[in-house]
mmCIF file of C-alpha atoms in Angstrom:
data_model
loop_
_atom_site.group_PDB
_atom_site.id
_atom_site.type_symbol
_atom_site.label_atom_id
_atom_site.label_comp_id
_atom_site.label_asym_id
_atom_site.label_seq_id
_atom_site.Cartn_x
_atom_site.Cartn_y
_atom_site.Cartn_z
ATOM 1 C CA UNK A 2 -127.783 -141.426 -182.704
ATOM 2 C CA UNK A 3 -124.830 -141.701 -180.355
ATOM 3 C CA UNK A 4 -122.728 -138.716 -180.437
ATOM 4 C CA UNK A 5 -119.554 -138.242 -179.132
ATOM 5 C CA UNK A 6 -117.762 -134.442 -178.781
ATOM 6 C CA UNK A 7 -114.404 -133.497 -178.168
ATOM 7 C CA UNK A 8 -112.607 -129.995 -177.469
ATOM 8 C CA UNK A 9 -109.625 -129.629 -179.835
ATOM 9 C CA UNK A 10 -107.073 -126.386 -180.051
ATOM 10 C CA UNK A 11 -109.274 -125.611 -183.100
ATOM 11 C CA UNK A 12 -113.124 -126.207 -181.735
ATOM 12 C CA UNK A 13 -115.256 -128.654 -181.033
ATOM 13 C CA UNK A 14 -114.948 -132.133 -183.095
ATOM 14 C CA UNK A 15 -118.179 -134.099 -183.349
ATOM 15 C CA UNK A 16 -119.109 -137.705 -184.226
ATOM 16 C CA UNK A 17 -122.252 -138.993 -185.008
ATOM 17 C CA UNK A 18 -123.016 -142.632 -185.081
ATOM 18 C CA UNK A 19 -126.350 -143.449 -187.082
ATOM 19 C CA UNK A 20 -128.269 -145.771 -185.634
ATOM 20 C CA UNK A 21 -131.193 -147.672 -187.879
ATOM 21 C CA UNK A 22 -133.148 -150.400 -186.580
ATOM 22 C CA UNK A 23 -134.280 -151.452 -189.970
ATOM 23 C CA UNK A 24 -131.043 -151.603 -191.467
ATOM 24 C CA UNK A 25 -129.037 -152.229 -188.298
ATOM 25 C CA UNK A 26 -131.134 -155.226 -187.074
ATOM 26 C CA UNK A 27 -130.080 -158.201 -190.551
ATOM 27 C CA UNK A 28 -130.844 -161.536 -190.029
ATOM 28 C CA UNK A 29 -127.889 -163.761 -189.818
ATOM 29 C CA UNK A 30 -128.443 -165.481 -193.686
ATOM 30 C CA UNK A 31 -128.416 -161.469 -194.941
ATOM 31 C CA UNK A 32 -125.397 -160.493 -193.595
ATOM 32 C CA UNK A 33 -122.654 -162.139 -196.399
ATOM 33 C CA UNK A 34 -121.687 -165.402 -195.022
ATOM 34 C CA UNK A 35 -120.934 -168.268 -197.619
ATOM 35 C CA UNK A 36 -123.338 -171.135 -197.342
ATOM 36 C CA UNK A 37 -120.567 -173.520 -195.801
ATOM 37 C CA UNK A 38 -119.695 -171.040 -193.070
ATOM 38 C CA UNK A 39 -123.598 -170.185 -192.098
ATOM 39 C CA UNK A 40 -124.047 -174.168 -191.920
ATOM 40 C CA UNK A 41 -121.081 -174.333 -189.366
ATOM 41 C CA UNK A 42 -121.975 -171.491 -187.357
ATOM 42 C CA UNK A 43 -125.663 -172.721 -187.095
ATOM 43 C CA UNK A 44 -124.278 -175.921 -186.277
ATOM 44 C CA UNK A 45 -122.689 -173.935 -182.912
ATOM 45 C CA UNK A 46 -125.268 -171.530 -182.060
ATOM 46 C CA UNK A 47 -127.433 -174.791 -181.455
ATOM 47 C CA UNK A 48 -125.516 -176.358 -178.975
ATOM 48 C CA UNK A 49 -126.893 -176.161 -175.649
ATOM 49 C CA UNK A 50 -123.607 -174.664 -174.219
ATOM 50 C CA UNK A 51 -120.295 -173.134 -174.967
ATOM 51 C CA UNK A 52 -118.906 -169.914 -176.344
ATOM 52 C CA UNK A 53 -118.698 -168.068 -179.690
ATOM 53 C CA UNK A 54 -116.522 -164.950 -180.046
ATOM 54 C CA UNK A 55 -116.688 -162.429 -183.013
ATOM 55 C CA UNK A 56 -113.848 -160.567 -183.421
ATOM 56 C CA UNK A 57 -112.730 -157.153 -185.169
ATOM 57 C CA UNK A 58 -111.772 -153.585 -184.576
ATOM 58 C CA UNK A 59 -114.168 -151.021 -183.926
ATOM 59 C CA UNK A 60 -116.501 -150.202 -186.562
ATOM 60 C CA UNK A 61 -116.219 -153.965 -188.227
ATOM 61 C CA UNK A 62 -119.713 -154.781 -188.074
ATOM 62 C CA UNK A 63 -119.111 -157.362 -184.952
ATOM 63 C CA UNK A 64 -122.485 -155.700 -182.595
ATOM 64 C CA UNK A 65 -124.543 -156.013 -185.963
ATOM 65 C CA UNK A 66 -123.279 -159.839 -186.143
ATOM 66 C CA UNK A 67 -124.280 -160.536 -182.716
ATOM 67 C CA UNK A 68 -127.764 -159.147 -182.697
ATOM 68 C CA UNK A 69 -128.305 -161.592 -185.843
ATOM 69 C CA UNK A 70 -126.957 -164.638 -184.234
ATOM 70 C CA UNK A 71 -129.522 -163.721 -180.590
ATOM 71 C CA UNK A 72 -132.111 -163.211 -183.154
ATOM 72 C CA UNK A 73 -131.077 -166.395 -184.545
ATOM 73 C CA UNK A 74 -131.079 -168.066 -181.638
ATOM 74 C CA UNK A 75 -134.040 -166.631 -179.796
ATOM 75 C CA UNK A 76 -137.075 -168.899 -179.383
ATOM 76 C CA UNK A 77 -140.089 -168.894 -177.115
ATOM 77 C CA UNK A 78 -138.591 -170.871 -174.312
ATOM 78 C CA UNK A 79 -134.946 -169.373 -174.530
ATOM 79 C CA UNK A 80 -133.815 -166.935 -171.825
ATOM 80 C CA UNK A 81 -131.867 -164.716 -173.294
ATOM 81 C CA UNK A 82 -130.287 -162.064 -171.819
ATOM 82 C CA UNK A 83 -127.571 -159.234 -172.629
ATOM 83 C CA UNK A 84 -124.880 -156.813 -171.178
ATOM 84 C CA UNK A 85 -124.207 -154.003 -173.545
ATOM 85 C CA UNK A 86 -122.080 -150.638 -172.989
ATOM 86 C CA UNK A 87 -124.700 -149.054 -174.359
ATOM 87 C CA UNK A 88 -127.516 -150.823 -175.474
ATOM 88 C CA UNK A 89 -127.820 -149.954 -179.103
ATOM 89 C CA UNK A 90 -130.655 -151.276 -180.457
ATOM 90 C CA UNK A 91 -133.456 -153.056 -178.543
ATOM 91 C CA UNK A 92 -134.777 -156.202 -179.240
ATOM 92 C CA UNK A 93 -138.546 -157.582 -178.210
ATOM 93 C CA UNK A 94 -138.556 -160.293 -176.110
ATOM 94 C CA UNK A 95 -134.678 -160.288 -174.777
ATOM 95 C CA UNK A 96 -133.723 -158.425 -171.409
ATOM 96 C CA UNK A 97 -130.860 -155.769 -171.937
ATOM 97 C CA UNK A 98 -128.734 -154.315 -169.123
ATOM 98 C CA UNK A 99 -126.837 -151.644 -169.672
ATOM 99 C CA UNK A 100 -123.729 -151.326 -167.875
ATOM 100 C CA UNK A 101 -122.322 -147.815 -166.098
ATOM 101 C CA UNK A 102 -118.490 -148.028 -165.313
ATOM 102 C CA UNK A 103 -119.042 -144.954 -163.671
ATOM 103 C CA UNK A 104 -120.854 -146.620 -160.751
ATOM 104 C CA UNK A 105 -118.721 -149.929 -160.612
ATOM 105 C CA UNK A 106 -121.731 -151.543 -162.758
ATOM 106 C CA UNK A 107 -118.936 -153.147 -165.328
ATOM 107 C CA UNK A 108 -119.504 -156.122 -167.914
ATOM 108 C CA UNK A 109 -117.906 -158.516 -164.347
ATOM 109 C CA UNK A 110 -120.414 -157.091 -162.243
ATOM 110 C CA UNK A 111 -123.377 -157.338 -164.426
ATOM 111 C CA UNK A 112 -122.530 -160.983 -165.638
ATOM 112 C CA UNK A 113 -122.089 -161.761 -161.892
ATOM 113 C CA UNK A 114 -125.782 -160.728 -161.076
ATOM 114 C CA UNK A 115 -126.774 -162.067 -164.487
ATOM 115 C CA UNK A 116 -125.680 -165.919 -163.829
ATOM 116 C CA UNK A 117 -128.432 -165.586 -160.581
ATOM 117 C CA UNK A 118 -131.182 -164.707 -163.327
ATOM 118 C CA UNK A 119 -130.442 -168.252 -164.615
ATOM 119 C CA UNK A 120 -130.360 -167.281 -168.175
ATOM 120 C CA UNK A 121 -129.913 -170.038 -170.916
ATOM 121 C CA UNK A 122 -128.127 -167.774 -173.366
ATOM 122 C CA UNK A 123 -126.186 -164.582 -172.291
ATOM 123 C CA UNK A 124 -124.314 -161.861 -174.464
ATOM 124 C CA UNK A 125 -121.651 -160.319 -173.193
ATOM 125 C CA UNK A 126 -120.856 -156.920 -175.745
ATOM 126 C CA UNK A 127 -116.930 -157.227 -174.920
ATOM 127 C CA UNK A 128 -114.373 -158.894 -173.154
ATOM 128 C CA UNK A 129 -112.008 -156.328 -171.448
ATOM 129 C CA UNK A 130 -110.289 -157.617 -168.659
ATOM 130 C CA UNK A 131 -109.577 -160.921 -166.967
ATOM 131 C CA UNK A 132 -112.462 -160.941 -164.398
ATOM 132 C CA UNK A 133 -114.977 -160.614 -167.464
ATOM 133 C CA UNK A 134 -113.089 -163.718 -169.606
ATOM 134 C CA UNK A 135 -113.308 -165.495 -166.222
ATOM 135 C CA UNK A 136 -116.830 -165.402 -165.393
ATOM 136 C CA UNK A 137 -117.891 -165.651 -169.026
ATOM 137 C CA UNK A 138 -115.709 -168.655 -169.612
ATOM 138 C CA UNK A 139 -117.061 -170.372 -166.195
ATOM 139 C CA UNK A 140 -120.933 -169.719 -167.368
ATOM 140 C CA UNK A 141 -120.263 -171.272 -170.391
ATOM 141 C CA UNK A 142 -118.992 -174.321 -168.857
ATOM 142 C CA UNK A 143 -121.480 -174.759 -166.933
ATOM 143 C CA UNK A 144 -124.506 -175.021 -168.975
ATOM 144 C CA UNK A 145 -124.836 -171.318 -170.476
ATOM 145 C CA UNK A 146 -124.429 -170.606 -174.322
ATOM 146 C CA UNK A 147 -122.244 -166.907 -174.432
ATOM 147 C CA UNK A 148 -121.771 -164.999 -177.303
ATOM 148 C CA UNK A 149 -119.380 -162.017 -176.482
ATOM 149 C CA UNK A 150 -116.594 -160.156 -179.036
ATOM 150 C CA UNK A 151 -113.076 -159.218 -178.692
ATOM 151 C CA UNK A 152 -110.655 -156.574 -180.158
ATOM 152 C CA UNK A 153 -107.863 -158.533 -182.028
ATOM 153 C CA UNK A 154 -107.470 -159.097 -185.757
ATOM 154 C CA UNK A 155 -107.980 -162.318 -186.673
ATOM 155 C CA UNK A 156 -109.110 -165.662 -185.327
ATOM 156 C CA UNK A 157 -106.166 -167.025 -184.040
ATOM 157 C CA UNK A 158 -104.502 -164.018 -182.385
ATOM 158 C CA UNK A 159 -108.067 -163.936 -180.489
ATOM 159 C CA UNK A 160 -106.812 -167.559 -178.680
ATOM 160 C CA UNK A 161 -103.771 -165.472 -178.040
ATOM 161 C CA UNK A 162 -105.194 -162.646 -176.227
ATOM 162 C CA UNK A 163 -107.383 -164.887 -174.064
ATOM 163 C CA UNK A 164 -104.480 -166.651 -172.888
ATOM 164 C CA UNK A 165 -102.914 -163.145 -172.055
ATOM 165 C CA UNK A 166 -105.745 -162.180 -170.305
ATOM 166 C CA UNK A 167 -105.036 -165.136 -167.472
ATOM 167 C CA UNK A 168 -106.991 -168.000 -168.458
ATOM 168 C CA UNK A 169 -105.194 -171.183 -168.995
ATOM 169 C CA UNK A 170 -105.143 -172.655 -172.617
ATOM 170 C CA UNK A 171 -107.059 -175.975 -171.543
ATOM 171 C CA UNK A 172 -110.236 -173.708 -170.141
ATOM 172 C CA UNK A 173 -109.898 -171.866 -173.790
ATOM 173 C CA UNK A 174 -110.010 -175.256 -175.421
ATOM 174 C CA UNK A 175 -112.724 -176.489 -173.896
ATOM 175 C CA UNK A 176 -114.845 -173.395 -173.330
ATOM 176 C CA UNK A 177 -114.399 -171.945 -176.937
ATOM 177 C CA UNK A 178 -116.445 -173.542 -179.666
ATOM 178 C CA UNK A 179 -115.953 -170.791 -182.537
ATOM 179 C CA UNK A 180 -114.353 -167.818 -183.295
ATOM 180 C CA UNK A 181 -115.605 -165.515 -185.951
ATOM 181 C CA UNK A 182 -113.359 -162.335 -187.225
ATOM 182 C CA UNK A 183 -114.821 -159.678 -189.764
ATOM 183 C CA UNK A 184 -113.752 -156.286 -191.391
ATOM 184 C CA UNK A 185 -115.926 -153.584 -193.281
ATOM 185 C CA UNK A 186 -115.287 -152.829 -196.856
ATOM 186 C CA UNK A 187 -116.737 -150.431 -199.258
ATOM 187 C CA UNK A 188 -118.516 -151.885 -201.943
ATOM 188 C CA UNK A 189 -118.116 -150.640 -205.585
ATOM 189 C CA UNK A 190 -120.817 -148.255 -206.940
ATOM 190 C CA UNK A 191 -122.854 -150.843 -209.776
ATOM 191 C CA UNK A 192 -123.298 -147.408 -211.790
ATOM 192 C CA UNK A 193 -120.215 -145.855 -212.647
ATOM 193 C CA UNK A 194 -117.731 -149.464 -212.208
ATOM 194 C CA UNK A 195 -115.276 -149.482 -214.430
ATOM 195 C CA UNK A 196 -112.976 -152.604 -215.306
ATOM 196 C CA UNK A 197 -109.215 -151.730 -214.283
ATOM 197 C CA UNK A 198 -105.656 -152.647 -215.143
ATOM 198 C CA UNK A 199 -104.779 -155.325 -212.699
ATOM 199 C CA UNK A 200 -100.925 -154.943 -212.855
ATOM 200 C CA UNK A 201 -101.357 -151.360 -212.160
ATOM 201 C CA UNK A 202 -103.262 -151.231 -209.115
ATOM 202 C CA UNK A 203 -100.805 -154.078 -206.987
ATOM 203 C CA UNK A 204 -97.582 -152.851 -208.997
ATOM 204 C CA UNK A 205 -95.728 -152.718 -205.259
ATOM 205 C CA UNK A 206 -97.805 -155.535 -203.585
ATOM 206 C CA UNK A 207 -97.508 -159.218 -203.381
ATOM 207 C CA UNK A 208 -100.903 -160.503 -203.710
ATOM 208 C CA UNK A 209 -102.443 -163.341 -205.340
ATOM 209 C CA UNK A 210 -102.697 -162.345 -209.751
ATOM 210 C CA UNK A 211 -106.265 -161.811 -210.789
ATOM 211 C CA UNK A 212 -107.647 -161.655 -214.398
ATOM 212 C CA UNK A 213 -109.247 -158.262 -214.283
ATOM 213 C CA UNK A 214 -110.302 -155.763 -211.569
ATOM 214 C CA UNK A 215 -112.582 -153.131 -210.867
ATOM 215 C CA UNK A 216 -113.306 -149.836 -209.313
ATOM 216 C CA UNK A 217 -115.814 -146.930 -209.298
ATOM 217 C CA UNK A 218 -115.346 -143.570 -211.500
ATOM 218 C CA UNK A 219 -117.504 -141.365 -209.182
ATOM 219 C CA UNK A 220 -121.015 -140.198 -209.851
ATOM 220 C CA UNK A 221 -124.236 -138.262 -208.335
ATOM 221 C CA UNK A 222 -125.443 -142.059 -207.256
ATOM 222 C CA UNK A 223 -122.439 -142.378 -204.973
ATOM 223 C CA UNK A 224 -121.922 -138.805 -203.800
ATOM 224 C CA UNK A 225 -118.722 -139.217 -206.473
ATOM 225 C CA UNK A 226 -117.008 -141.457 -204.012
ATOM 226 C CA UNK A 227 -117.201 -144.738 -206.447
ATOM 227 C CA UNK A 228 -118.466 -146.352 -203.707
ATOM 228 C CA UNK A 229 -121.998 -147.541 -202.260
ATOM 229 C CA UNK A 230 -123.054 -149.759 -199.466
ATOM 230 C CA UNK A 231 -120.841 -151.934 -197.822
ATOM 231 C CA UNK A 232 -120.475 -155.497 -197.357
ATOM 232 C CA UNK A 233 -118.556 -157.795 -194.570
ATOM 233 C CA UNK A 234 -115.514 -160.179 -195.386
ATOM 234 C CA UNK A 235 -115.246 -163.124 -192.787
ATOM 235 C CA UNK A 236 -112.888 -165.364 -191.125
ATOM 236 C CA UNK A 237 -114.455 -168.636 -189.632
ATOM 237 C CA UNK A 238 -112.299 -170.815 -186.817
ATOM 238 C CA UNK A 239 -113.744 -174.111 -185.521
ATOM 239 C CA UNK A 240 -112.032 -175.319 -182.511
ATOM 240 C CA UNK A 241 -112.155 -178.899 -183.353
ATOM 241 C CA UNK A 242 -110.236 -181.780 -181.397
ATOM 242 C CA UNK A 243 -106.907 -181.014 -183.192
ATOM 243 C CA UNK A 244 -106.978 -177.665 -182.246
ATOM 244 C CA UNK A 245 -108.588 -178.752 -178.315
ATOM 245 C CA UNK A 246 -105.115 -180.899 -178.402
ATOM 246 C CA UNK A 247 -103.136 -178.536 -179.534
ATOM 247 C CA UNK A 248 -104.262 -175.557 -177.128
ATOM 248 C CA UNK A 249 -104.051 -177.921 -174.251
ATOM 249 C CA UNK A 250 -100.073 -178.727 -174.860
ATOM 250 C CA UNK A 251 -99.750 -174.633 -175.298
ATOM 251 C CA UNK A 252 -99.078 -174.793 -179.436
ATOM 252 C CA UNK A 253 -98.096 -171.463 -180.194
ATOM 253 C CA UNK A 254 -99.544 -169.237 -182.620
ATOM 254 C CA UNK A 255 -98.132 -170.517 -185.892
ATOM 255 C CA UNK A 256 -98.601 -174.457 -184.956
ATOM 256 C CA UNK A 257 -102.211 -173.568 -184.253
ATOM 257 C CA UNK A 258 -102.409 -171.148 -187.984
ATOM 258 C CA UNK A 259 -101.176 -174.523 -189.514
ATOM 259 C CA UNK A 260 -103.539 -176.643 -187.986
ATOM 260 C CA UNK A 261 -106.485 -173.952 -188.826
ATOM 261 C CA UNK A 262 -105.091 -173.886 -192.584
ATOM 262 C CA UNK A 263 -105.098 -177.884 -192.799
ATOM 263 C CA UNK A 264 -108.913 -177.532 -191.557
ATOM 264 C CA UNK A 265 -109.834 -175.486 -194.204
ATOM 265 C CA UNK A 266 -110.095 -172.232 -192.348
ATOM 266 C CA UNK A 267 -110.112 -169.378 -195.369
ATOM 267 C CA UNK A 268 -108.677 -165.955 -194.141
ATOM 268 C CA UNK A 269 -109.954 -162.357 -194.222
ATOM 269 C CA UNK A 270 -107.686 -161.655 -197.135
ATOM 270 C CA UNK A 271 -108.912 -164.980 -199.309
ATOM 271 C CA UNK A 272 -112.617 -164.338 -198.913
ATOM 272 C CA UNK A 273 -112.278 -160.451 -199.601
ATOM 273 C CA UNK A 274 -110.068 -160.847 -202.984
ATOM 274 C CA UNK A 275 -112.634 -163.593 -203.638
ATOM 275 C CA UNK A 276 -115.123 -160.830 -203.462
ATOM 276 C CA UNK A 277 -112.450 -158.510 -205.194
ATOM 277 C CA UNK A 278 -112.380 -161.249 -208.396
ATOM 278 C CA UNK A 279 -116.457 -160.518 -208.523
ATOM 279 C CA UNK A 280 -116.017 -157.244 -208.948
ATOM 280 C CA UNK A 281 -117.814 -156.383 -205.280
ATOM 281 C CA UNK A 282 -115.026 -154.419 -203.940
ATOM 282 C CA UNK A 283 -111.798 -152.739 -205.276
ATOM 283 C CA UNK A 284 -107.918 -154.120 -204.481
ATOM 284 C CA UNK A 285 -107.557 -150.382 -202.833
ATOM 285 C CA UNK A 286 -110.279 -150.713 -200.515
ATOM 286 C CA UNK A 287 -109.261 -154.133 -199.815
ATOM 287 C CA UNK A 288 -105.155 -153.482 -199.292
ATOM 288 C CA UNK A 289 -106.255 -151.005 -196.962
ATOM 289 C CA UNK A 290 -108.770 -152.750 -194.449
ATOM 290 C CA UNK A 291 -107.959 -156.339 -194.605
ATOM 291 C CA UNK A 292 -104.416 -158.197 -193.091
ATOM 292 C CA UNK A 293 -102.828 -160.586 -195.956
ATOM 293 C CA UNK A 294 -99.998 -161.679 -194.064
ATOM 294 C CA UNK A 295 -100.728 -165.017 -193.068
ATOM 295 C CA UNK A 296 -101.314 -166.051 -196.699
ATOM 296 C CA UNK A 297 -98.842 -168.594 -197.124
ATOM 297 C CA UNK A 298 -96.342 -169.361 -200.179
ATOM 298 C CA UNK A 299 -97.193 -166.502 -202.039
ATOM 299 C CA UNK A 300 -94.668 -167.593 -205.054
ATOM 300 C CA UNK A 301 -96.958 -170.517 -205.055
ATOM 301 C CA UNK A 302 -100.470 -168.192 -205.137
ATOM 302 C CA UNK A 303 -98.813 -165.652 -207.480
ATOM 303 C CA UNK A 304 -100.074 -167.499 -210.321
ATOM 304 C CA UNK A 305 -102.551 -166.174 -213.043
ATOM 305 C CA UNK A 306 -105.914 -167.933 -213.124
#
């Protein structure tokens, strides 16, 4: 468990985070990904060098994503090696620092000592600050393959935010060989689903027209919440040679969304109300965790299937 307590004008408040190696530790096939997205991101994880970033506020599943893809990636003759603030769950066979900002032993200072260790694979558990982005970026030019995540909420804002951090665009383009941005949501209890009024649930929103819709009534197999389990809803960027071009003549955010879009890229919003028209999740749970505004021409998409 890792437990965190805070004094408050009305007592102590107290969160628990549960911690469970056998469900926390899912291999990388397990975790939701569509079969043309776990193709690509194989495709990356087995290049000899580069960087993959998984983006997502806190709580979005992005640690549980990482320790699939090392797991994925970890072989008999693979170094692997990773800096985590704390080290959450440990894995056989891959060395795990721990850093202590307390002492000056940050993510910079540990990925410093950890380039001497000549690693071939290094995780970095988040990119804070420039120094961090800077050393990370530099091992991964120079022969290393680092997996590390970000706080931003999508994809492209995550090219963005490295940029603001101080590294120039063309050391993004060519250090960067996938992003990868993921939310959280509920899924619907299979006992007490019910099938829903469509019109009434989005009355106020403009979001793509489904058929039919779901949600859960509440019963003793889901605590009465309508919901059990949860499931992940994905974003997948490829930096390909368009976007390498683009980055390098500083395209801003919206040339490099249109470029994405022409690729193919499917957004947070589009893969959960995918998973919304199967009856996984509910449109609440959905309107309230996932961003829909980059879908574009919504009179267009506001059509009934």
């Amino acid at each position: 468990m890792r437990v965190s307590t805070l004094p408050t004008a009305h007592g102590e408040n107290i969160v628990i985070r549960l911690l469970d190696t056998s469900q926390g530790l899912i291999p990388l096939s397990k975790i939701g990904l569509n079969e043309k997205i776990l193709k690509q991101i194989l495709g990356i994880l087995n290049q000899p060098q580069g960087m993959f970033l998984v983006t997502g506020p806190t709580g979005s599943g992005k640690t549980t994503t990482l320790y699939a893809m090392l797991k994925q990636l970890q072989t008999d003759q693979e170094m692997i090696i990773t800096i985590e603030d704390p080290v959450e769950y440990k894995l056989p066979g891959i060395l795990q620092v721990g850093v202590k900002e307390a002492i000056g032993f940050t993510f910079a200072t540990a990925l410093r000592s950890i380039l001497r260790q000549d690693p071939d694979i290094i995780m970095v558990g988040e990119i804070r600050d420039r120094d961090t982005v800077e050393i990370a970026v530099r091992a991964s030019l120079t022969g290393h393959f680092v997996l590390s995540s970000v706080h931003t909420n999508d994809t492209v804002s995550t090219i963005t935010r490295l940029i603001d951090l101080g590294l120039e665009p063309f050391l993004v383009s060519s250090a960067v060989s996938g992003i990868f941005a993921q939310r959280l949501v509920r899924k619907i209890c299979e006992k007490c689903k019910i099938e829903m009024d469509f019109n009434a649930e989005v009355e106020n929103w403009k979001v793509p027209l489904i058929k039919k819709c779901y949600k859960g009534q509440g019963c003793k197999e889901c605590h009465h919440t309508g919901y059990k389990g949860r499931i992940g809803v994905y974003e997948f960027l490829v930096i390909d040679t368009k976007l390498r071009r683009l980055l390098a003549k500083r395209a801003t955010e919206d040339e490099i969304w249109e470029a994405a879009r022409e690729n193919g890229l499917v957004t947070l919003f589009e893969d959960a109300w995918e998973k919304v028209k199967a009856g996984i999740t509910s449109v609440e749970e959905v309107l309230s965790k996932v961003p829909y505004k980059h879908i574009e021409h919504p009179e267009i998409r506001l059509e009934a299937e």
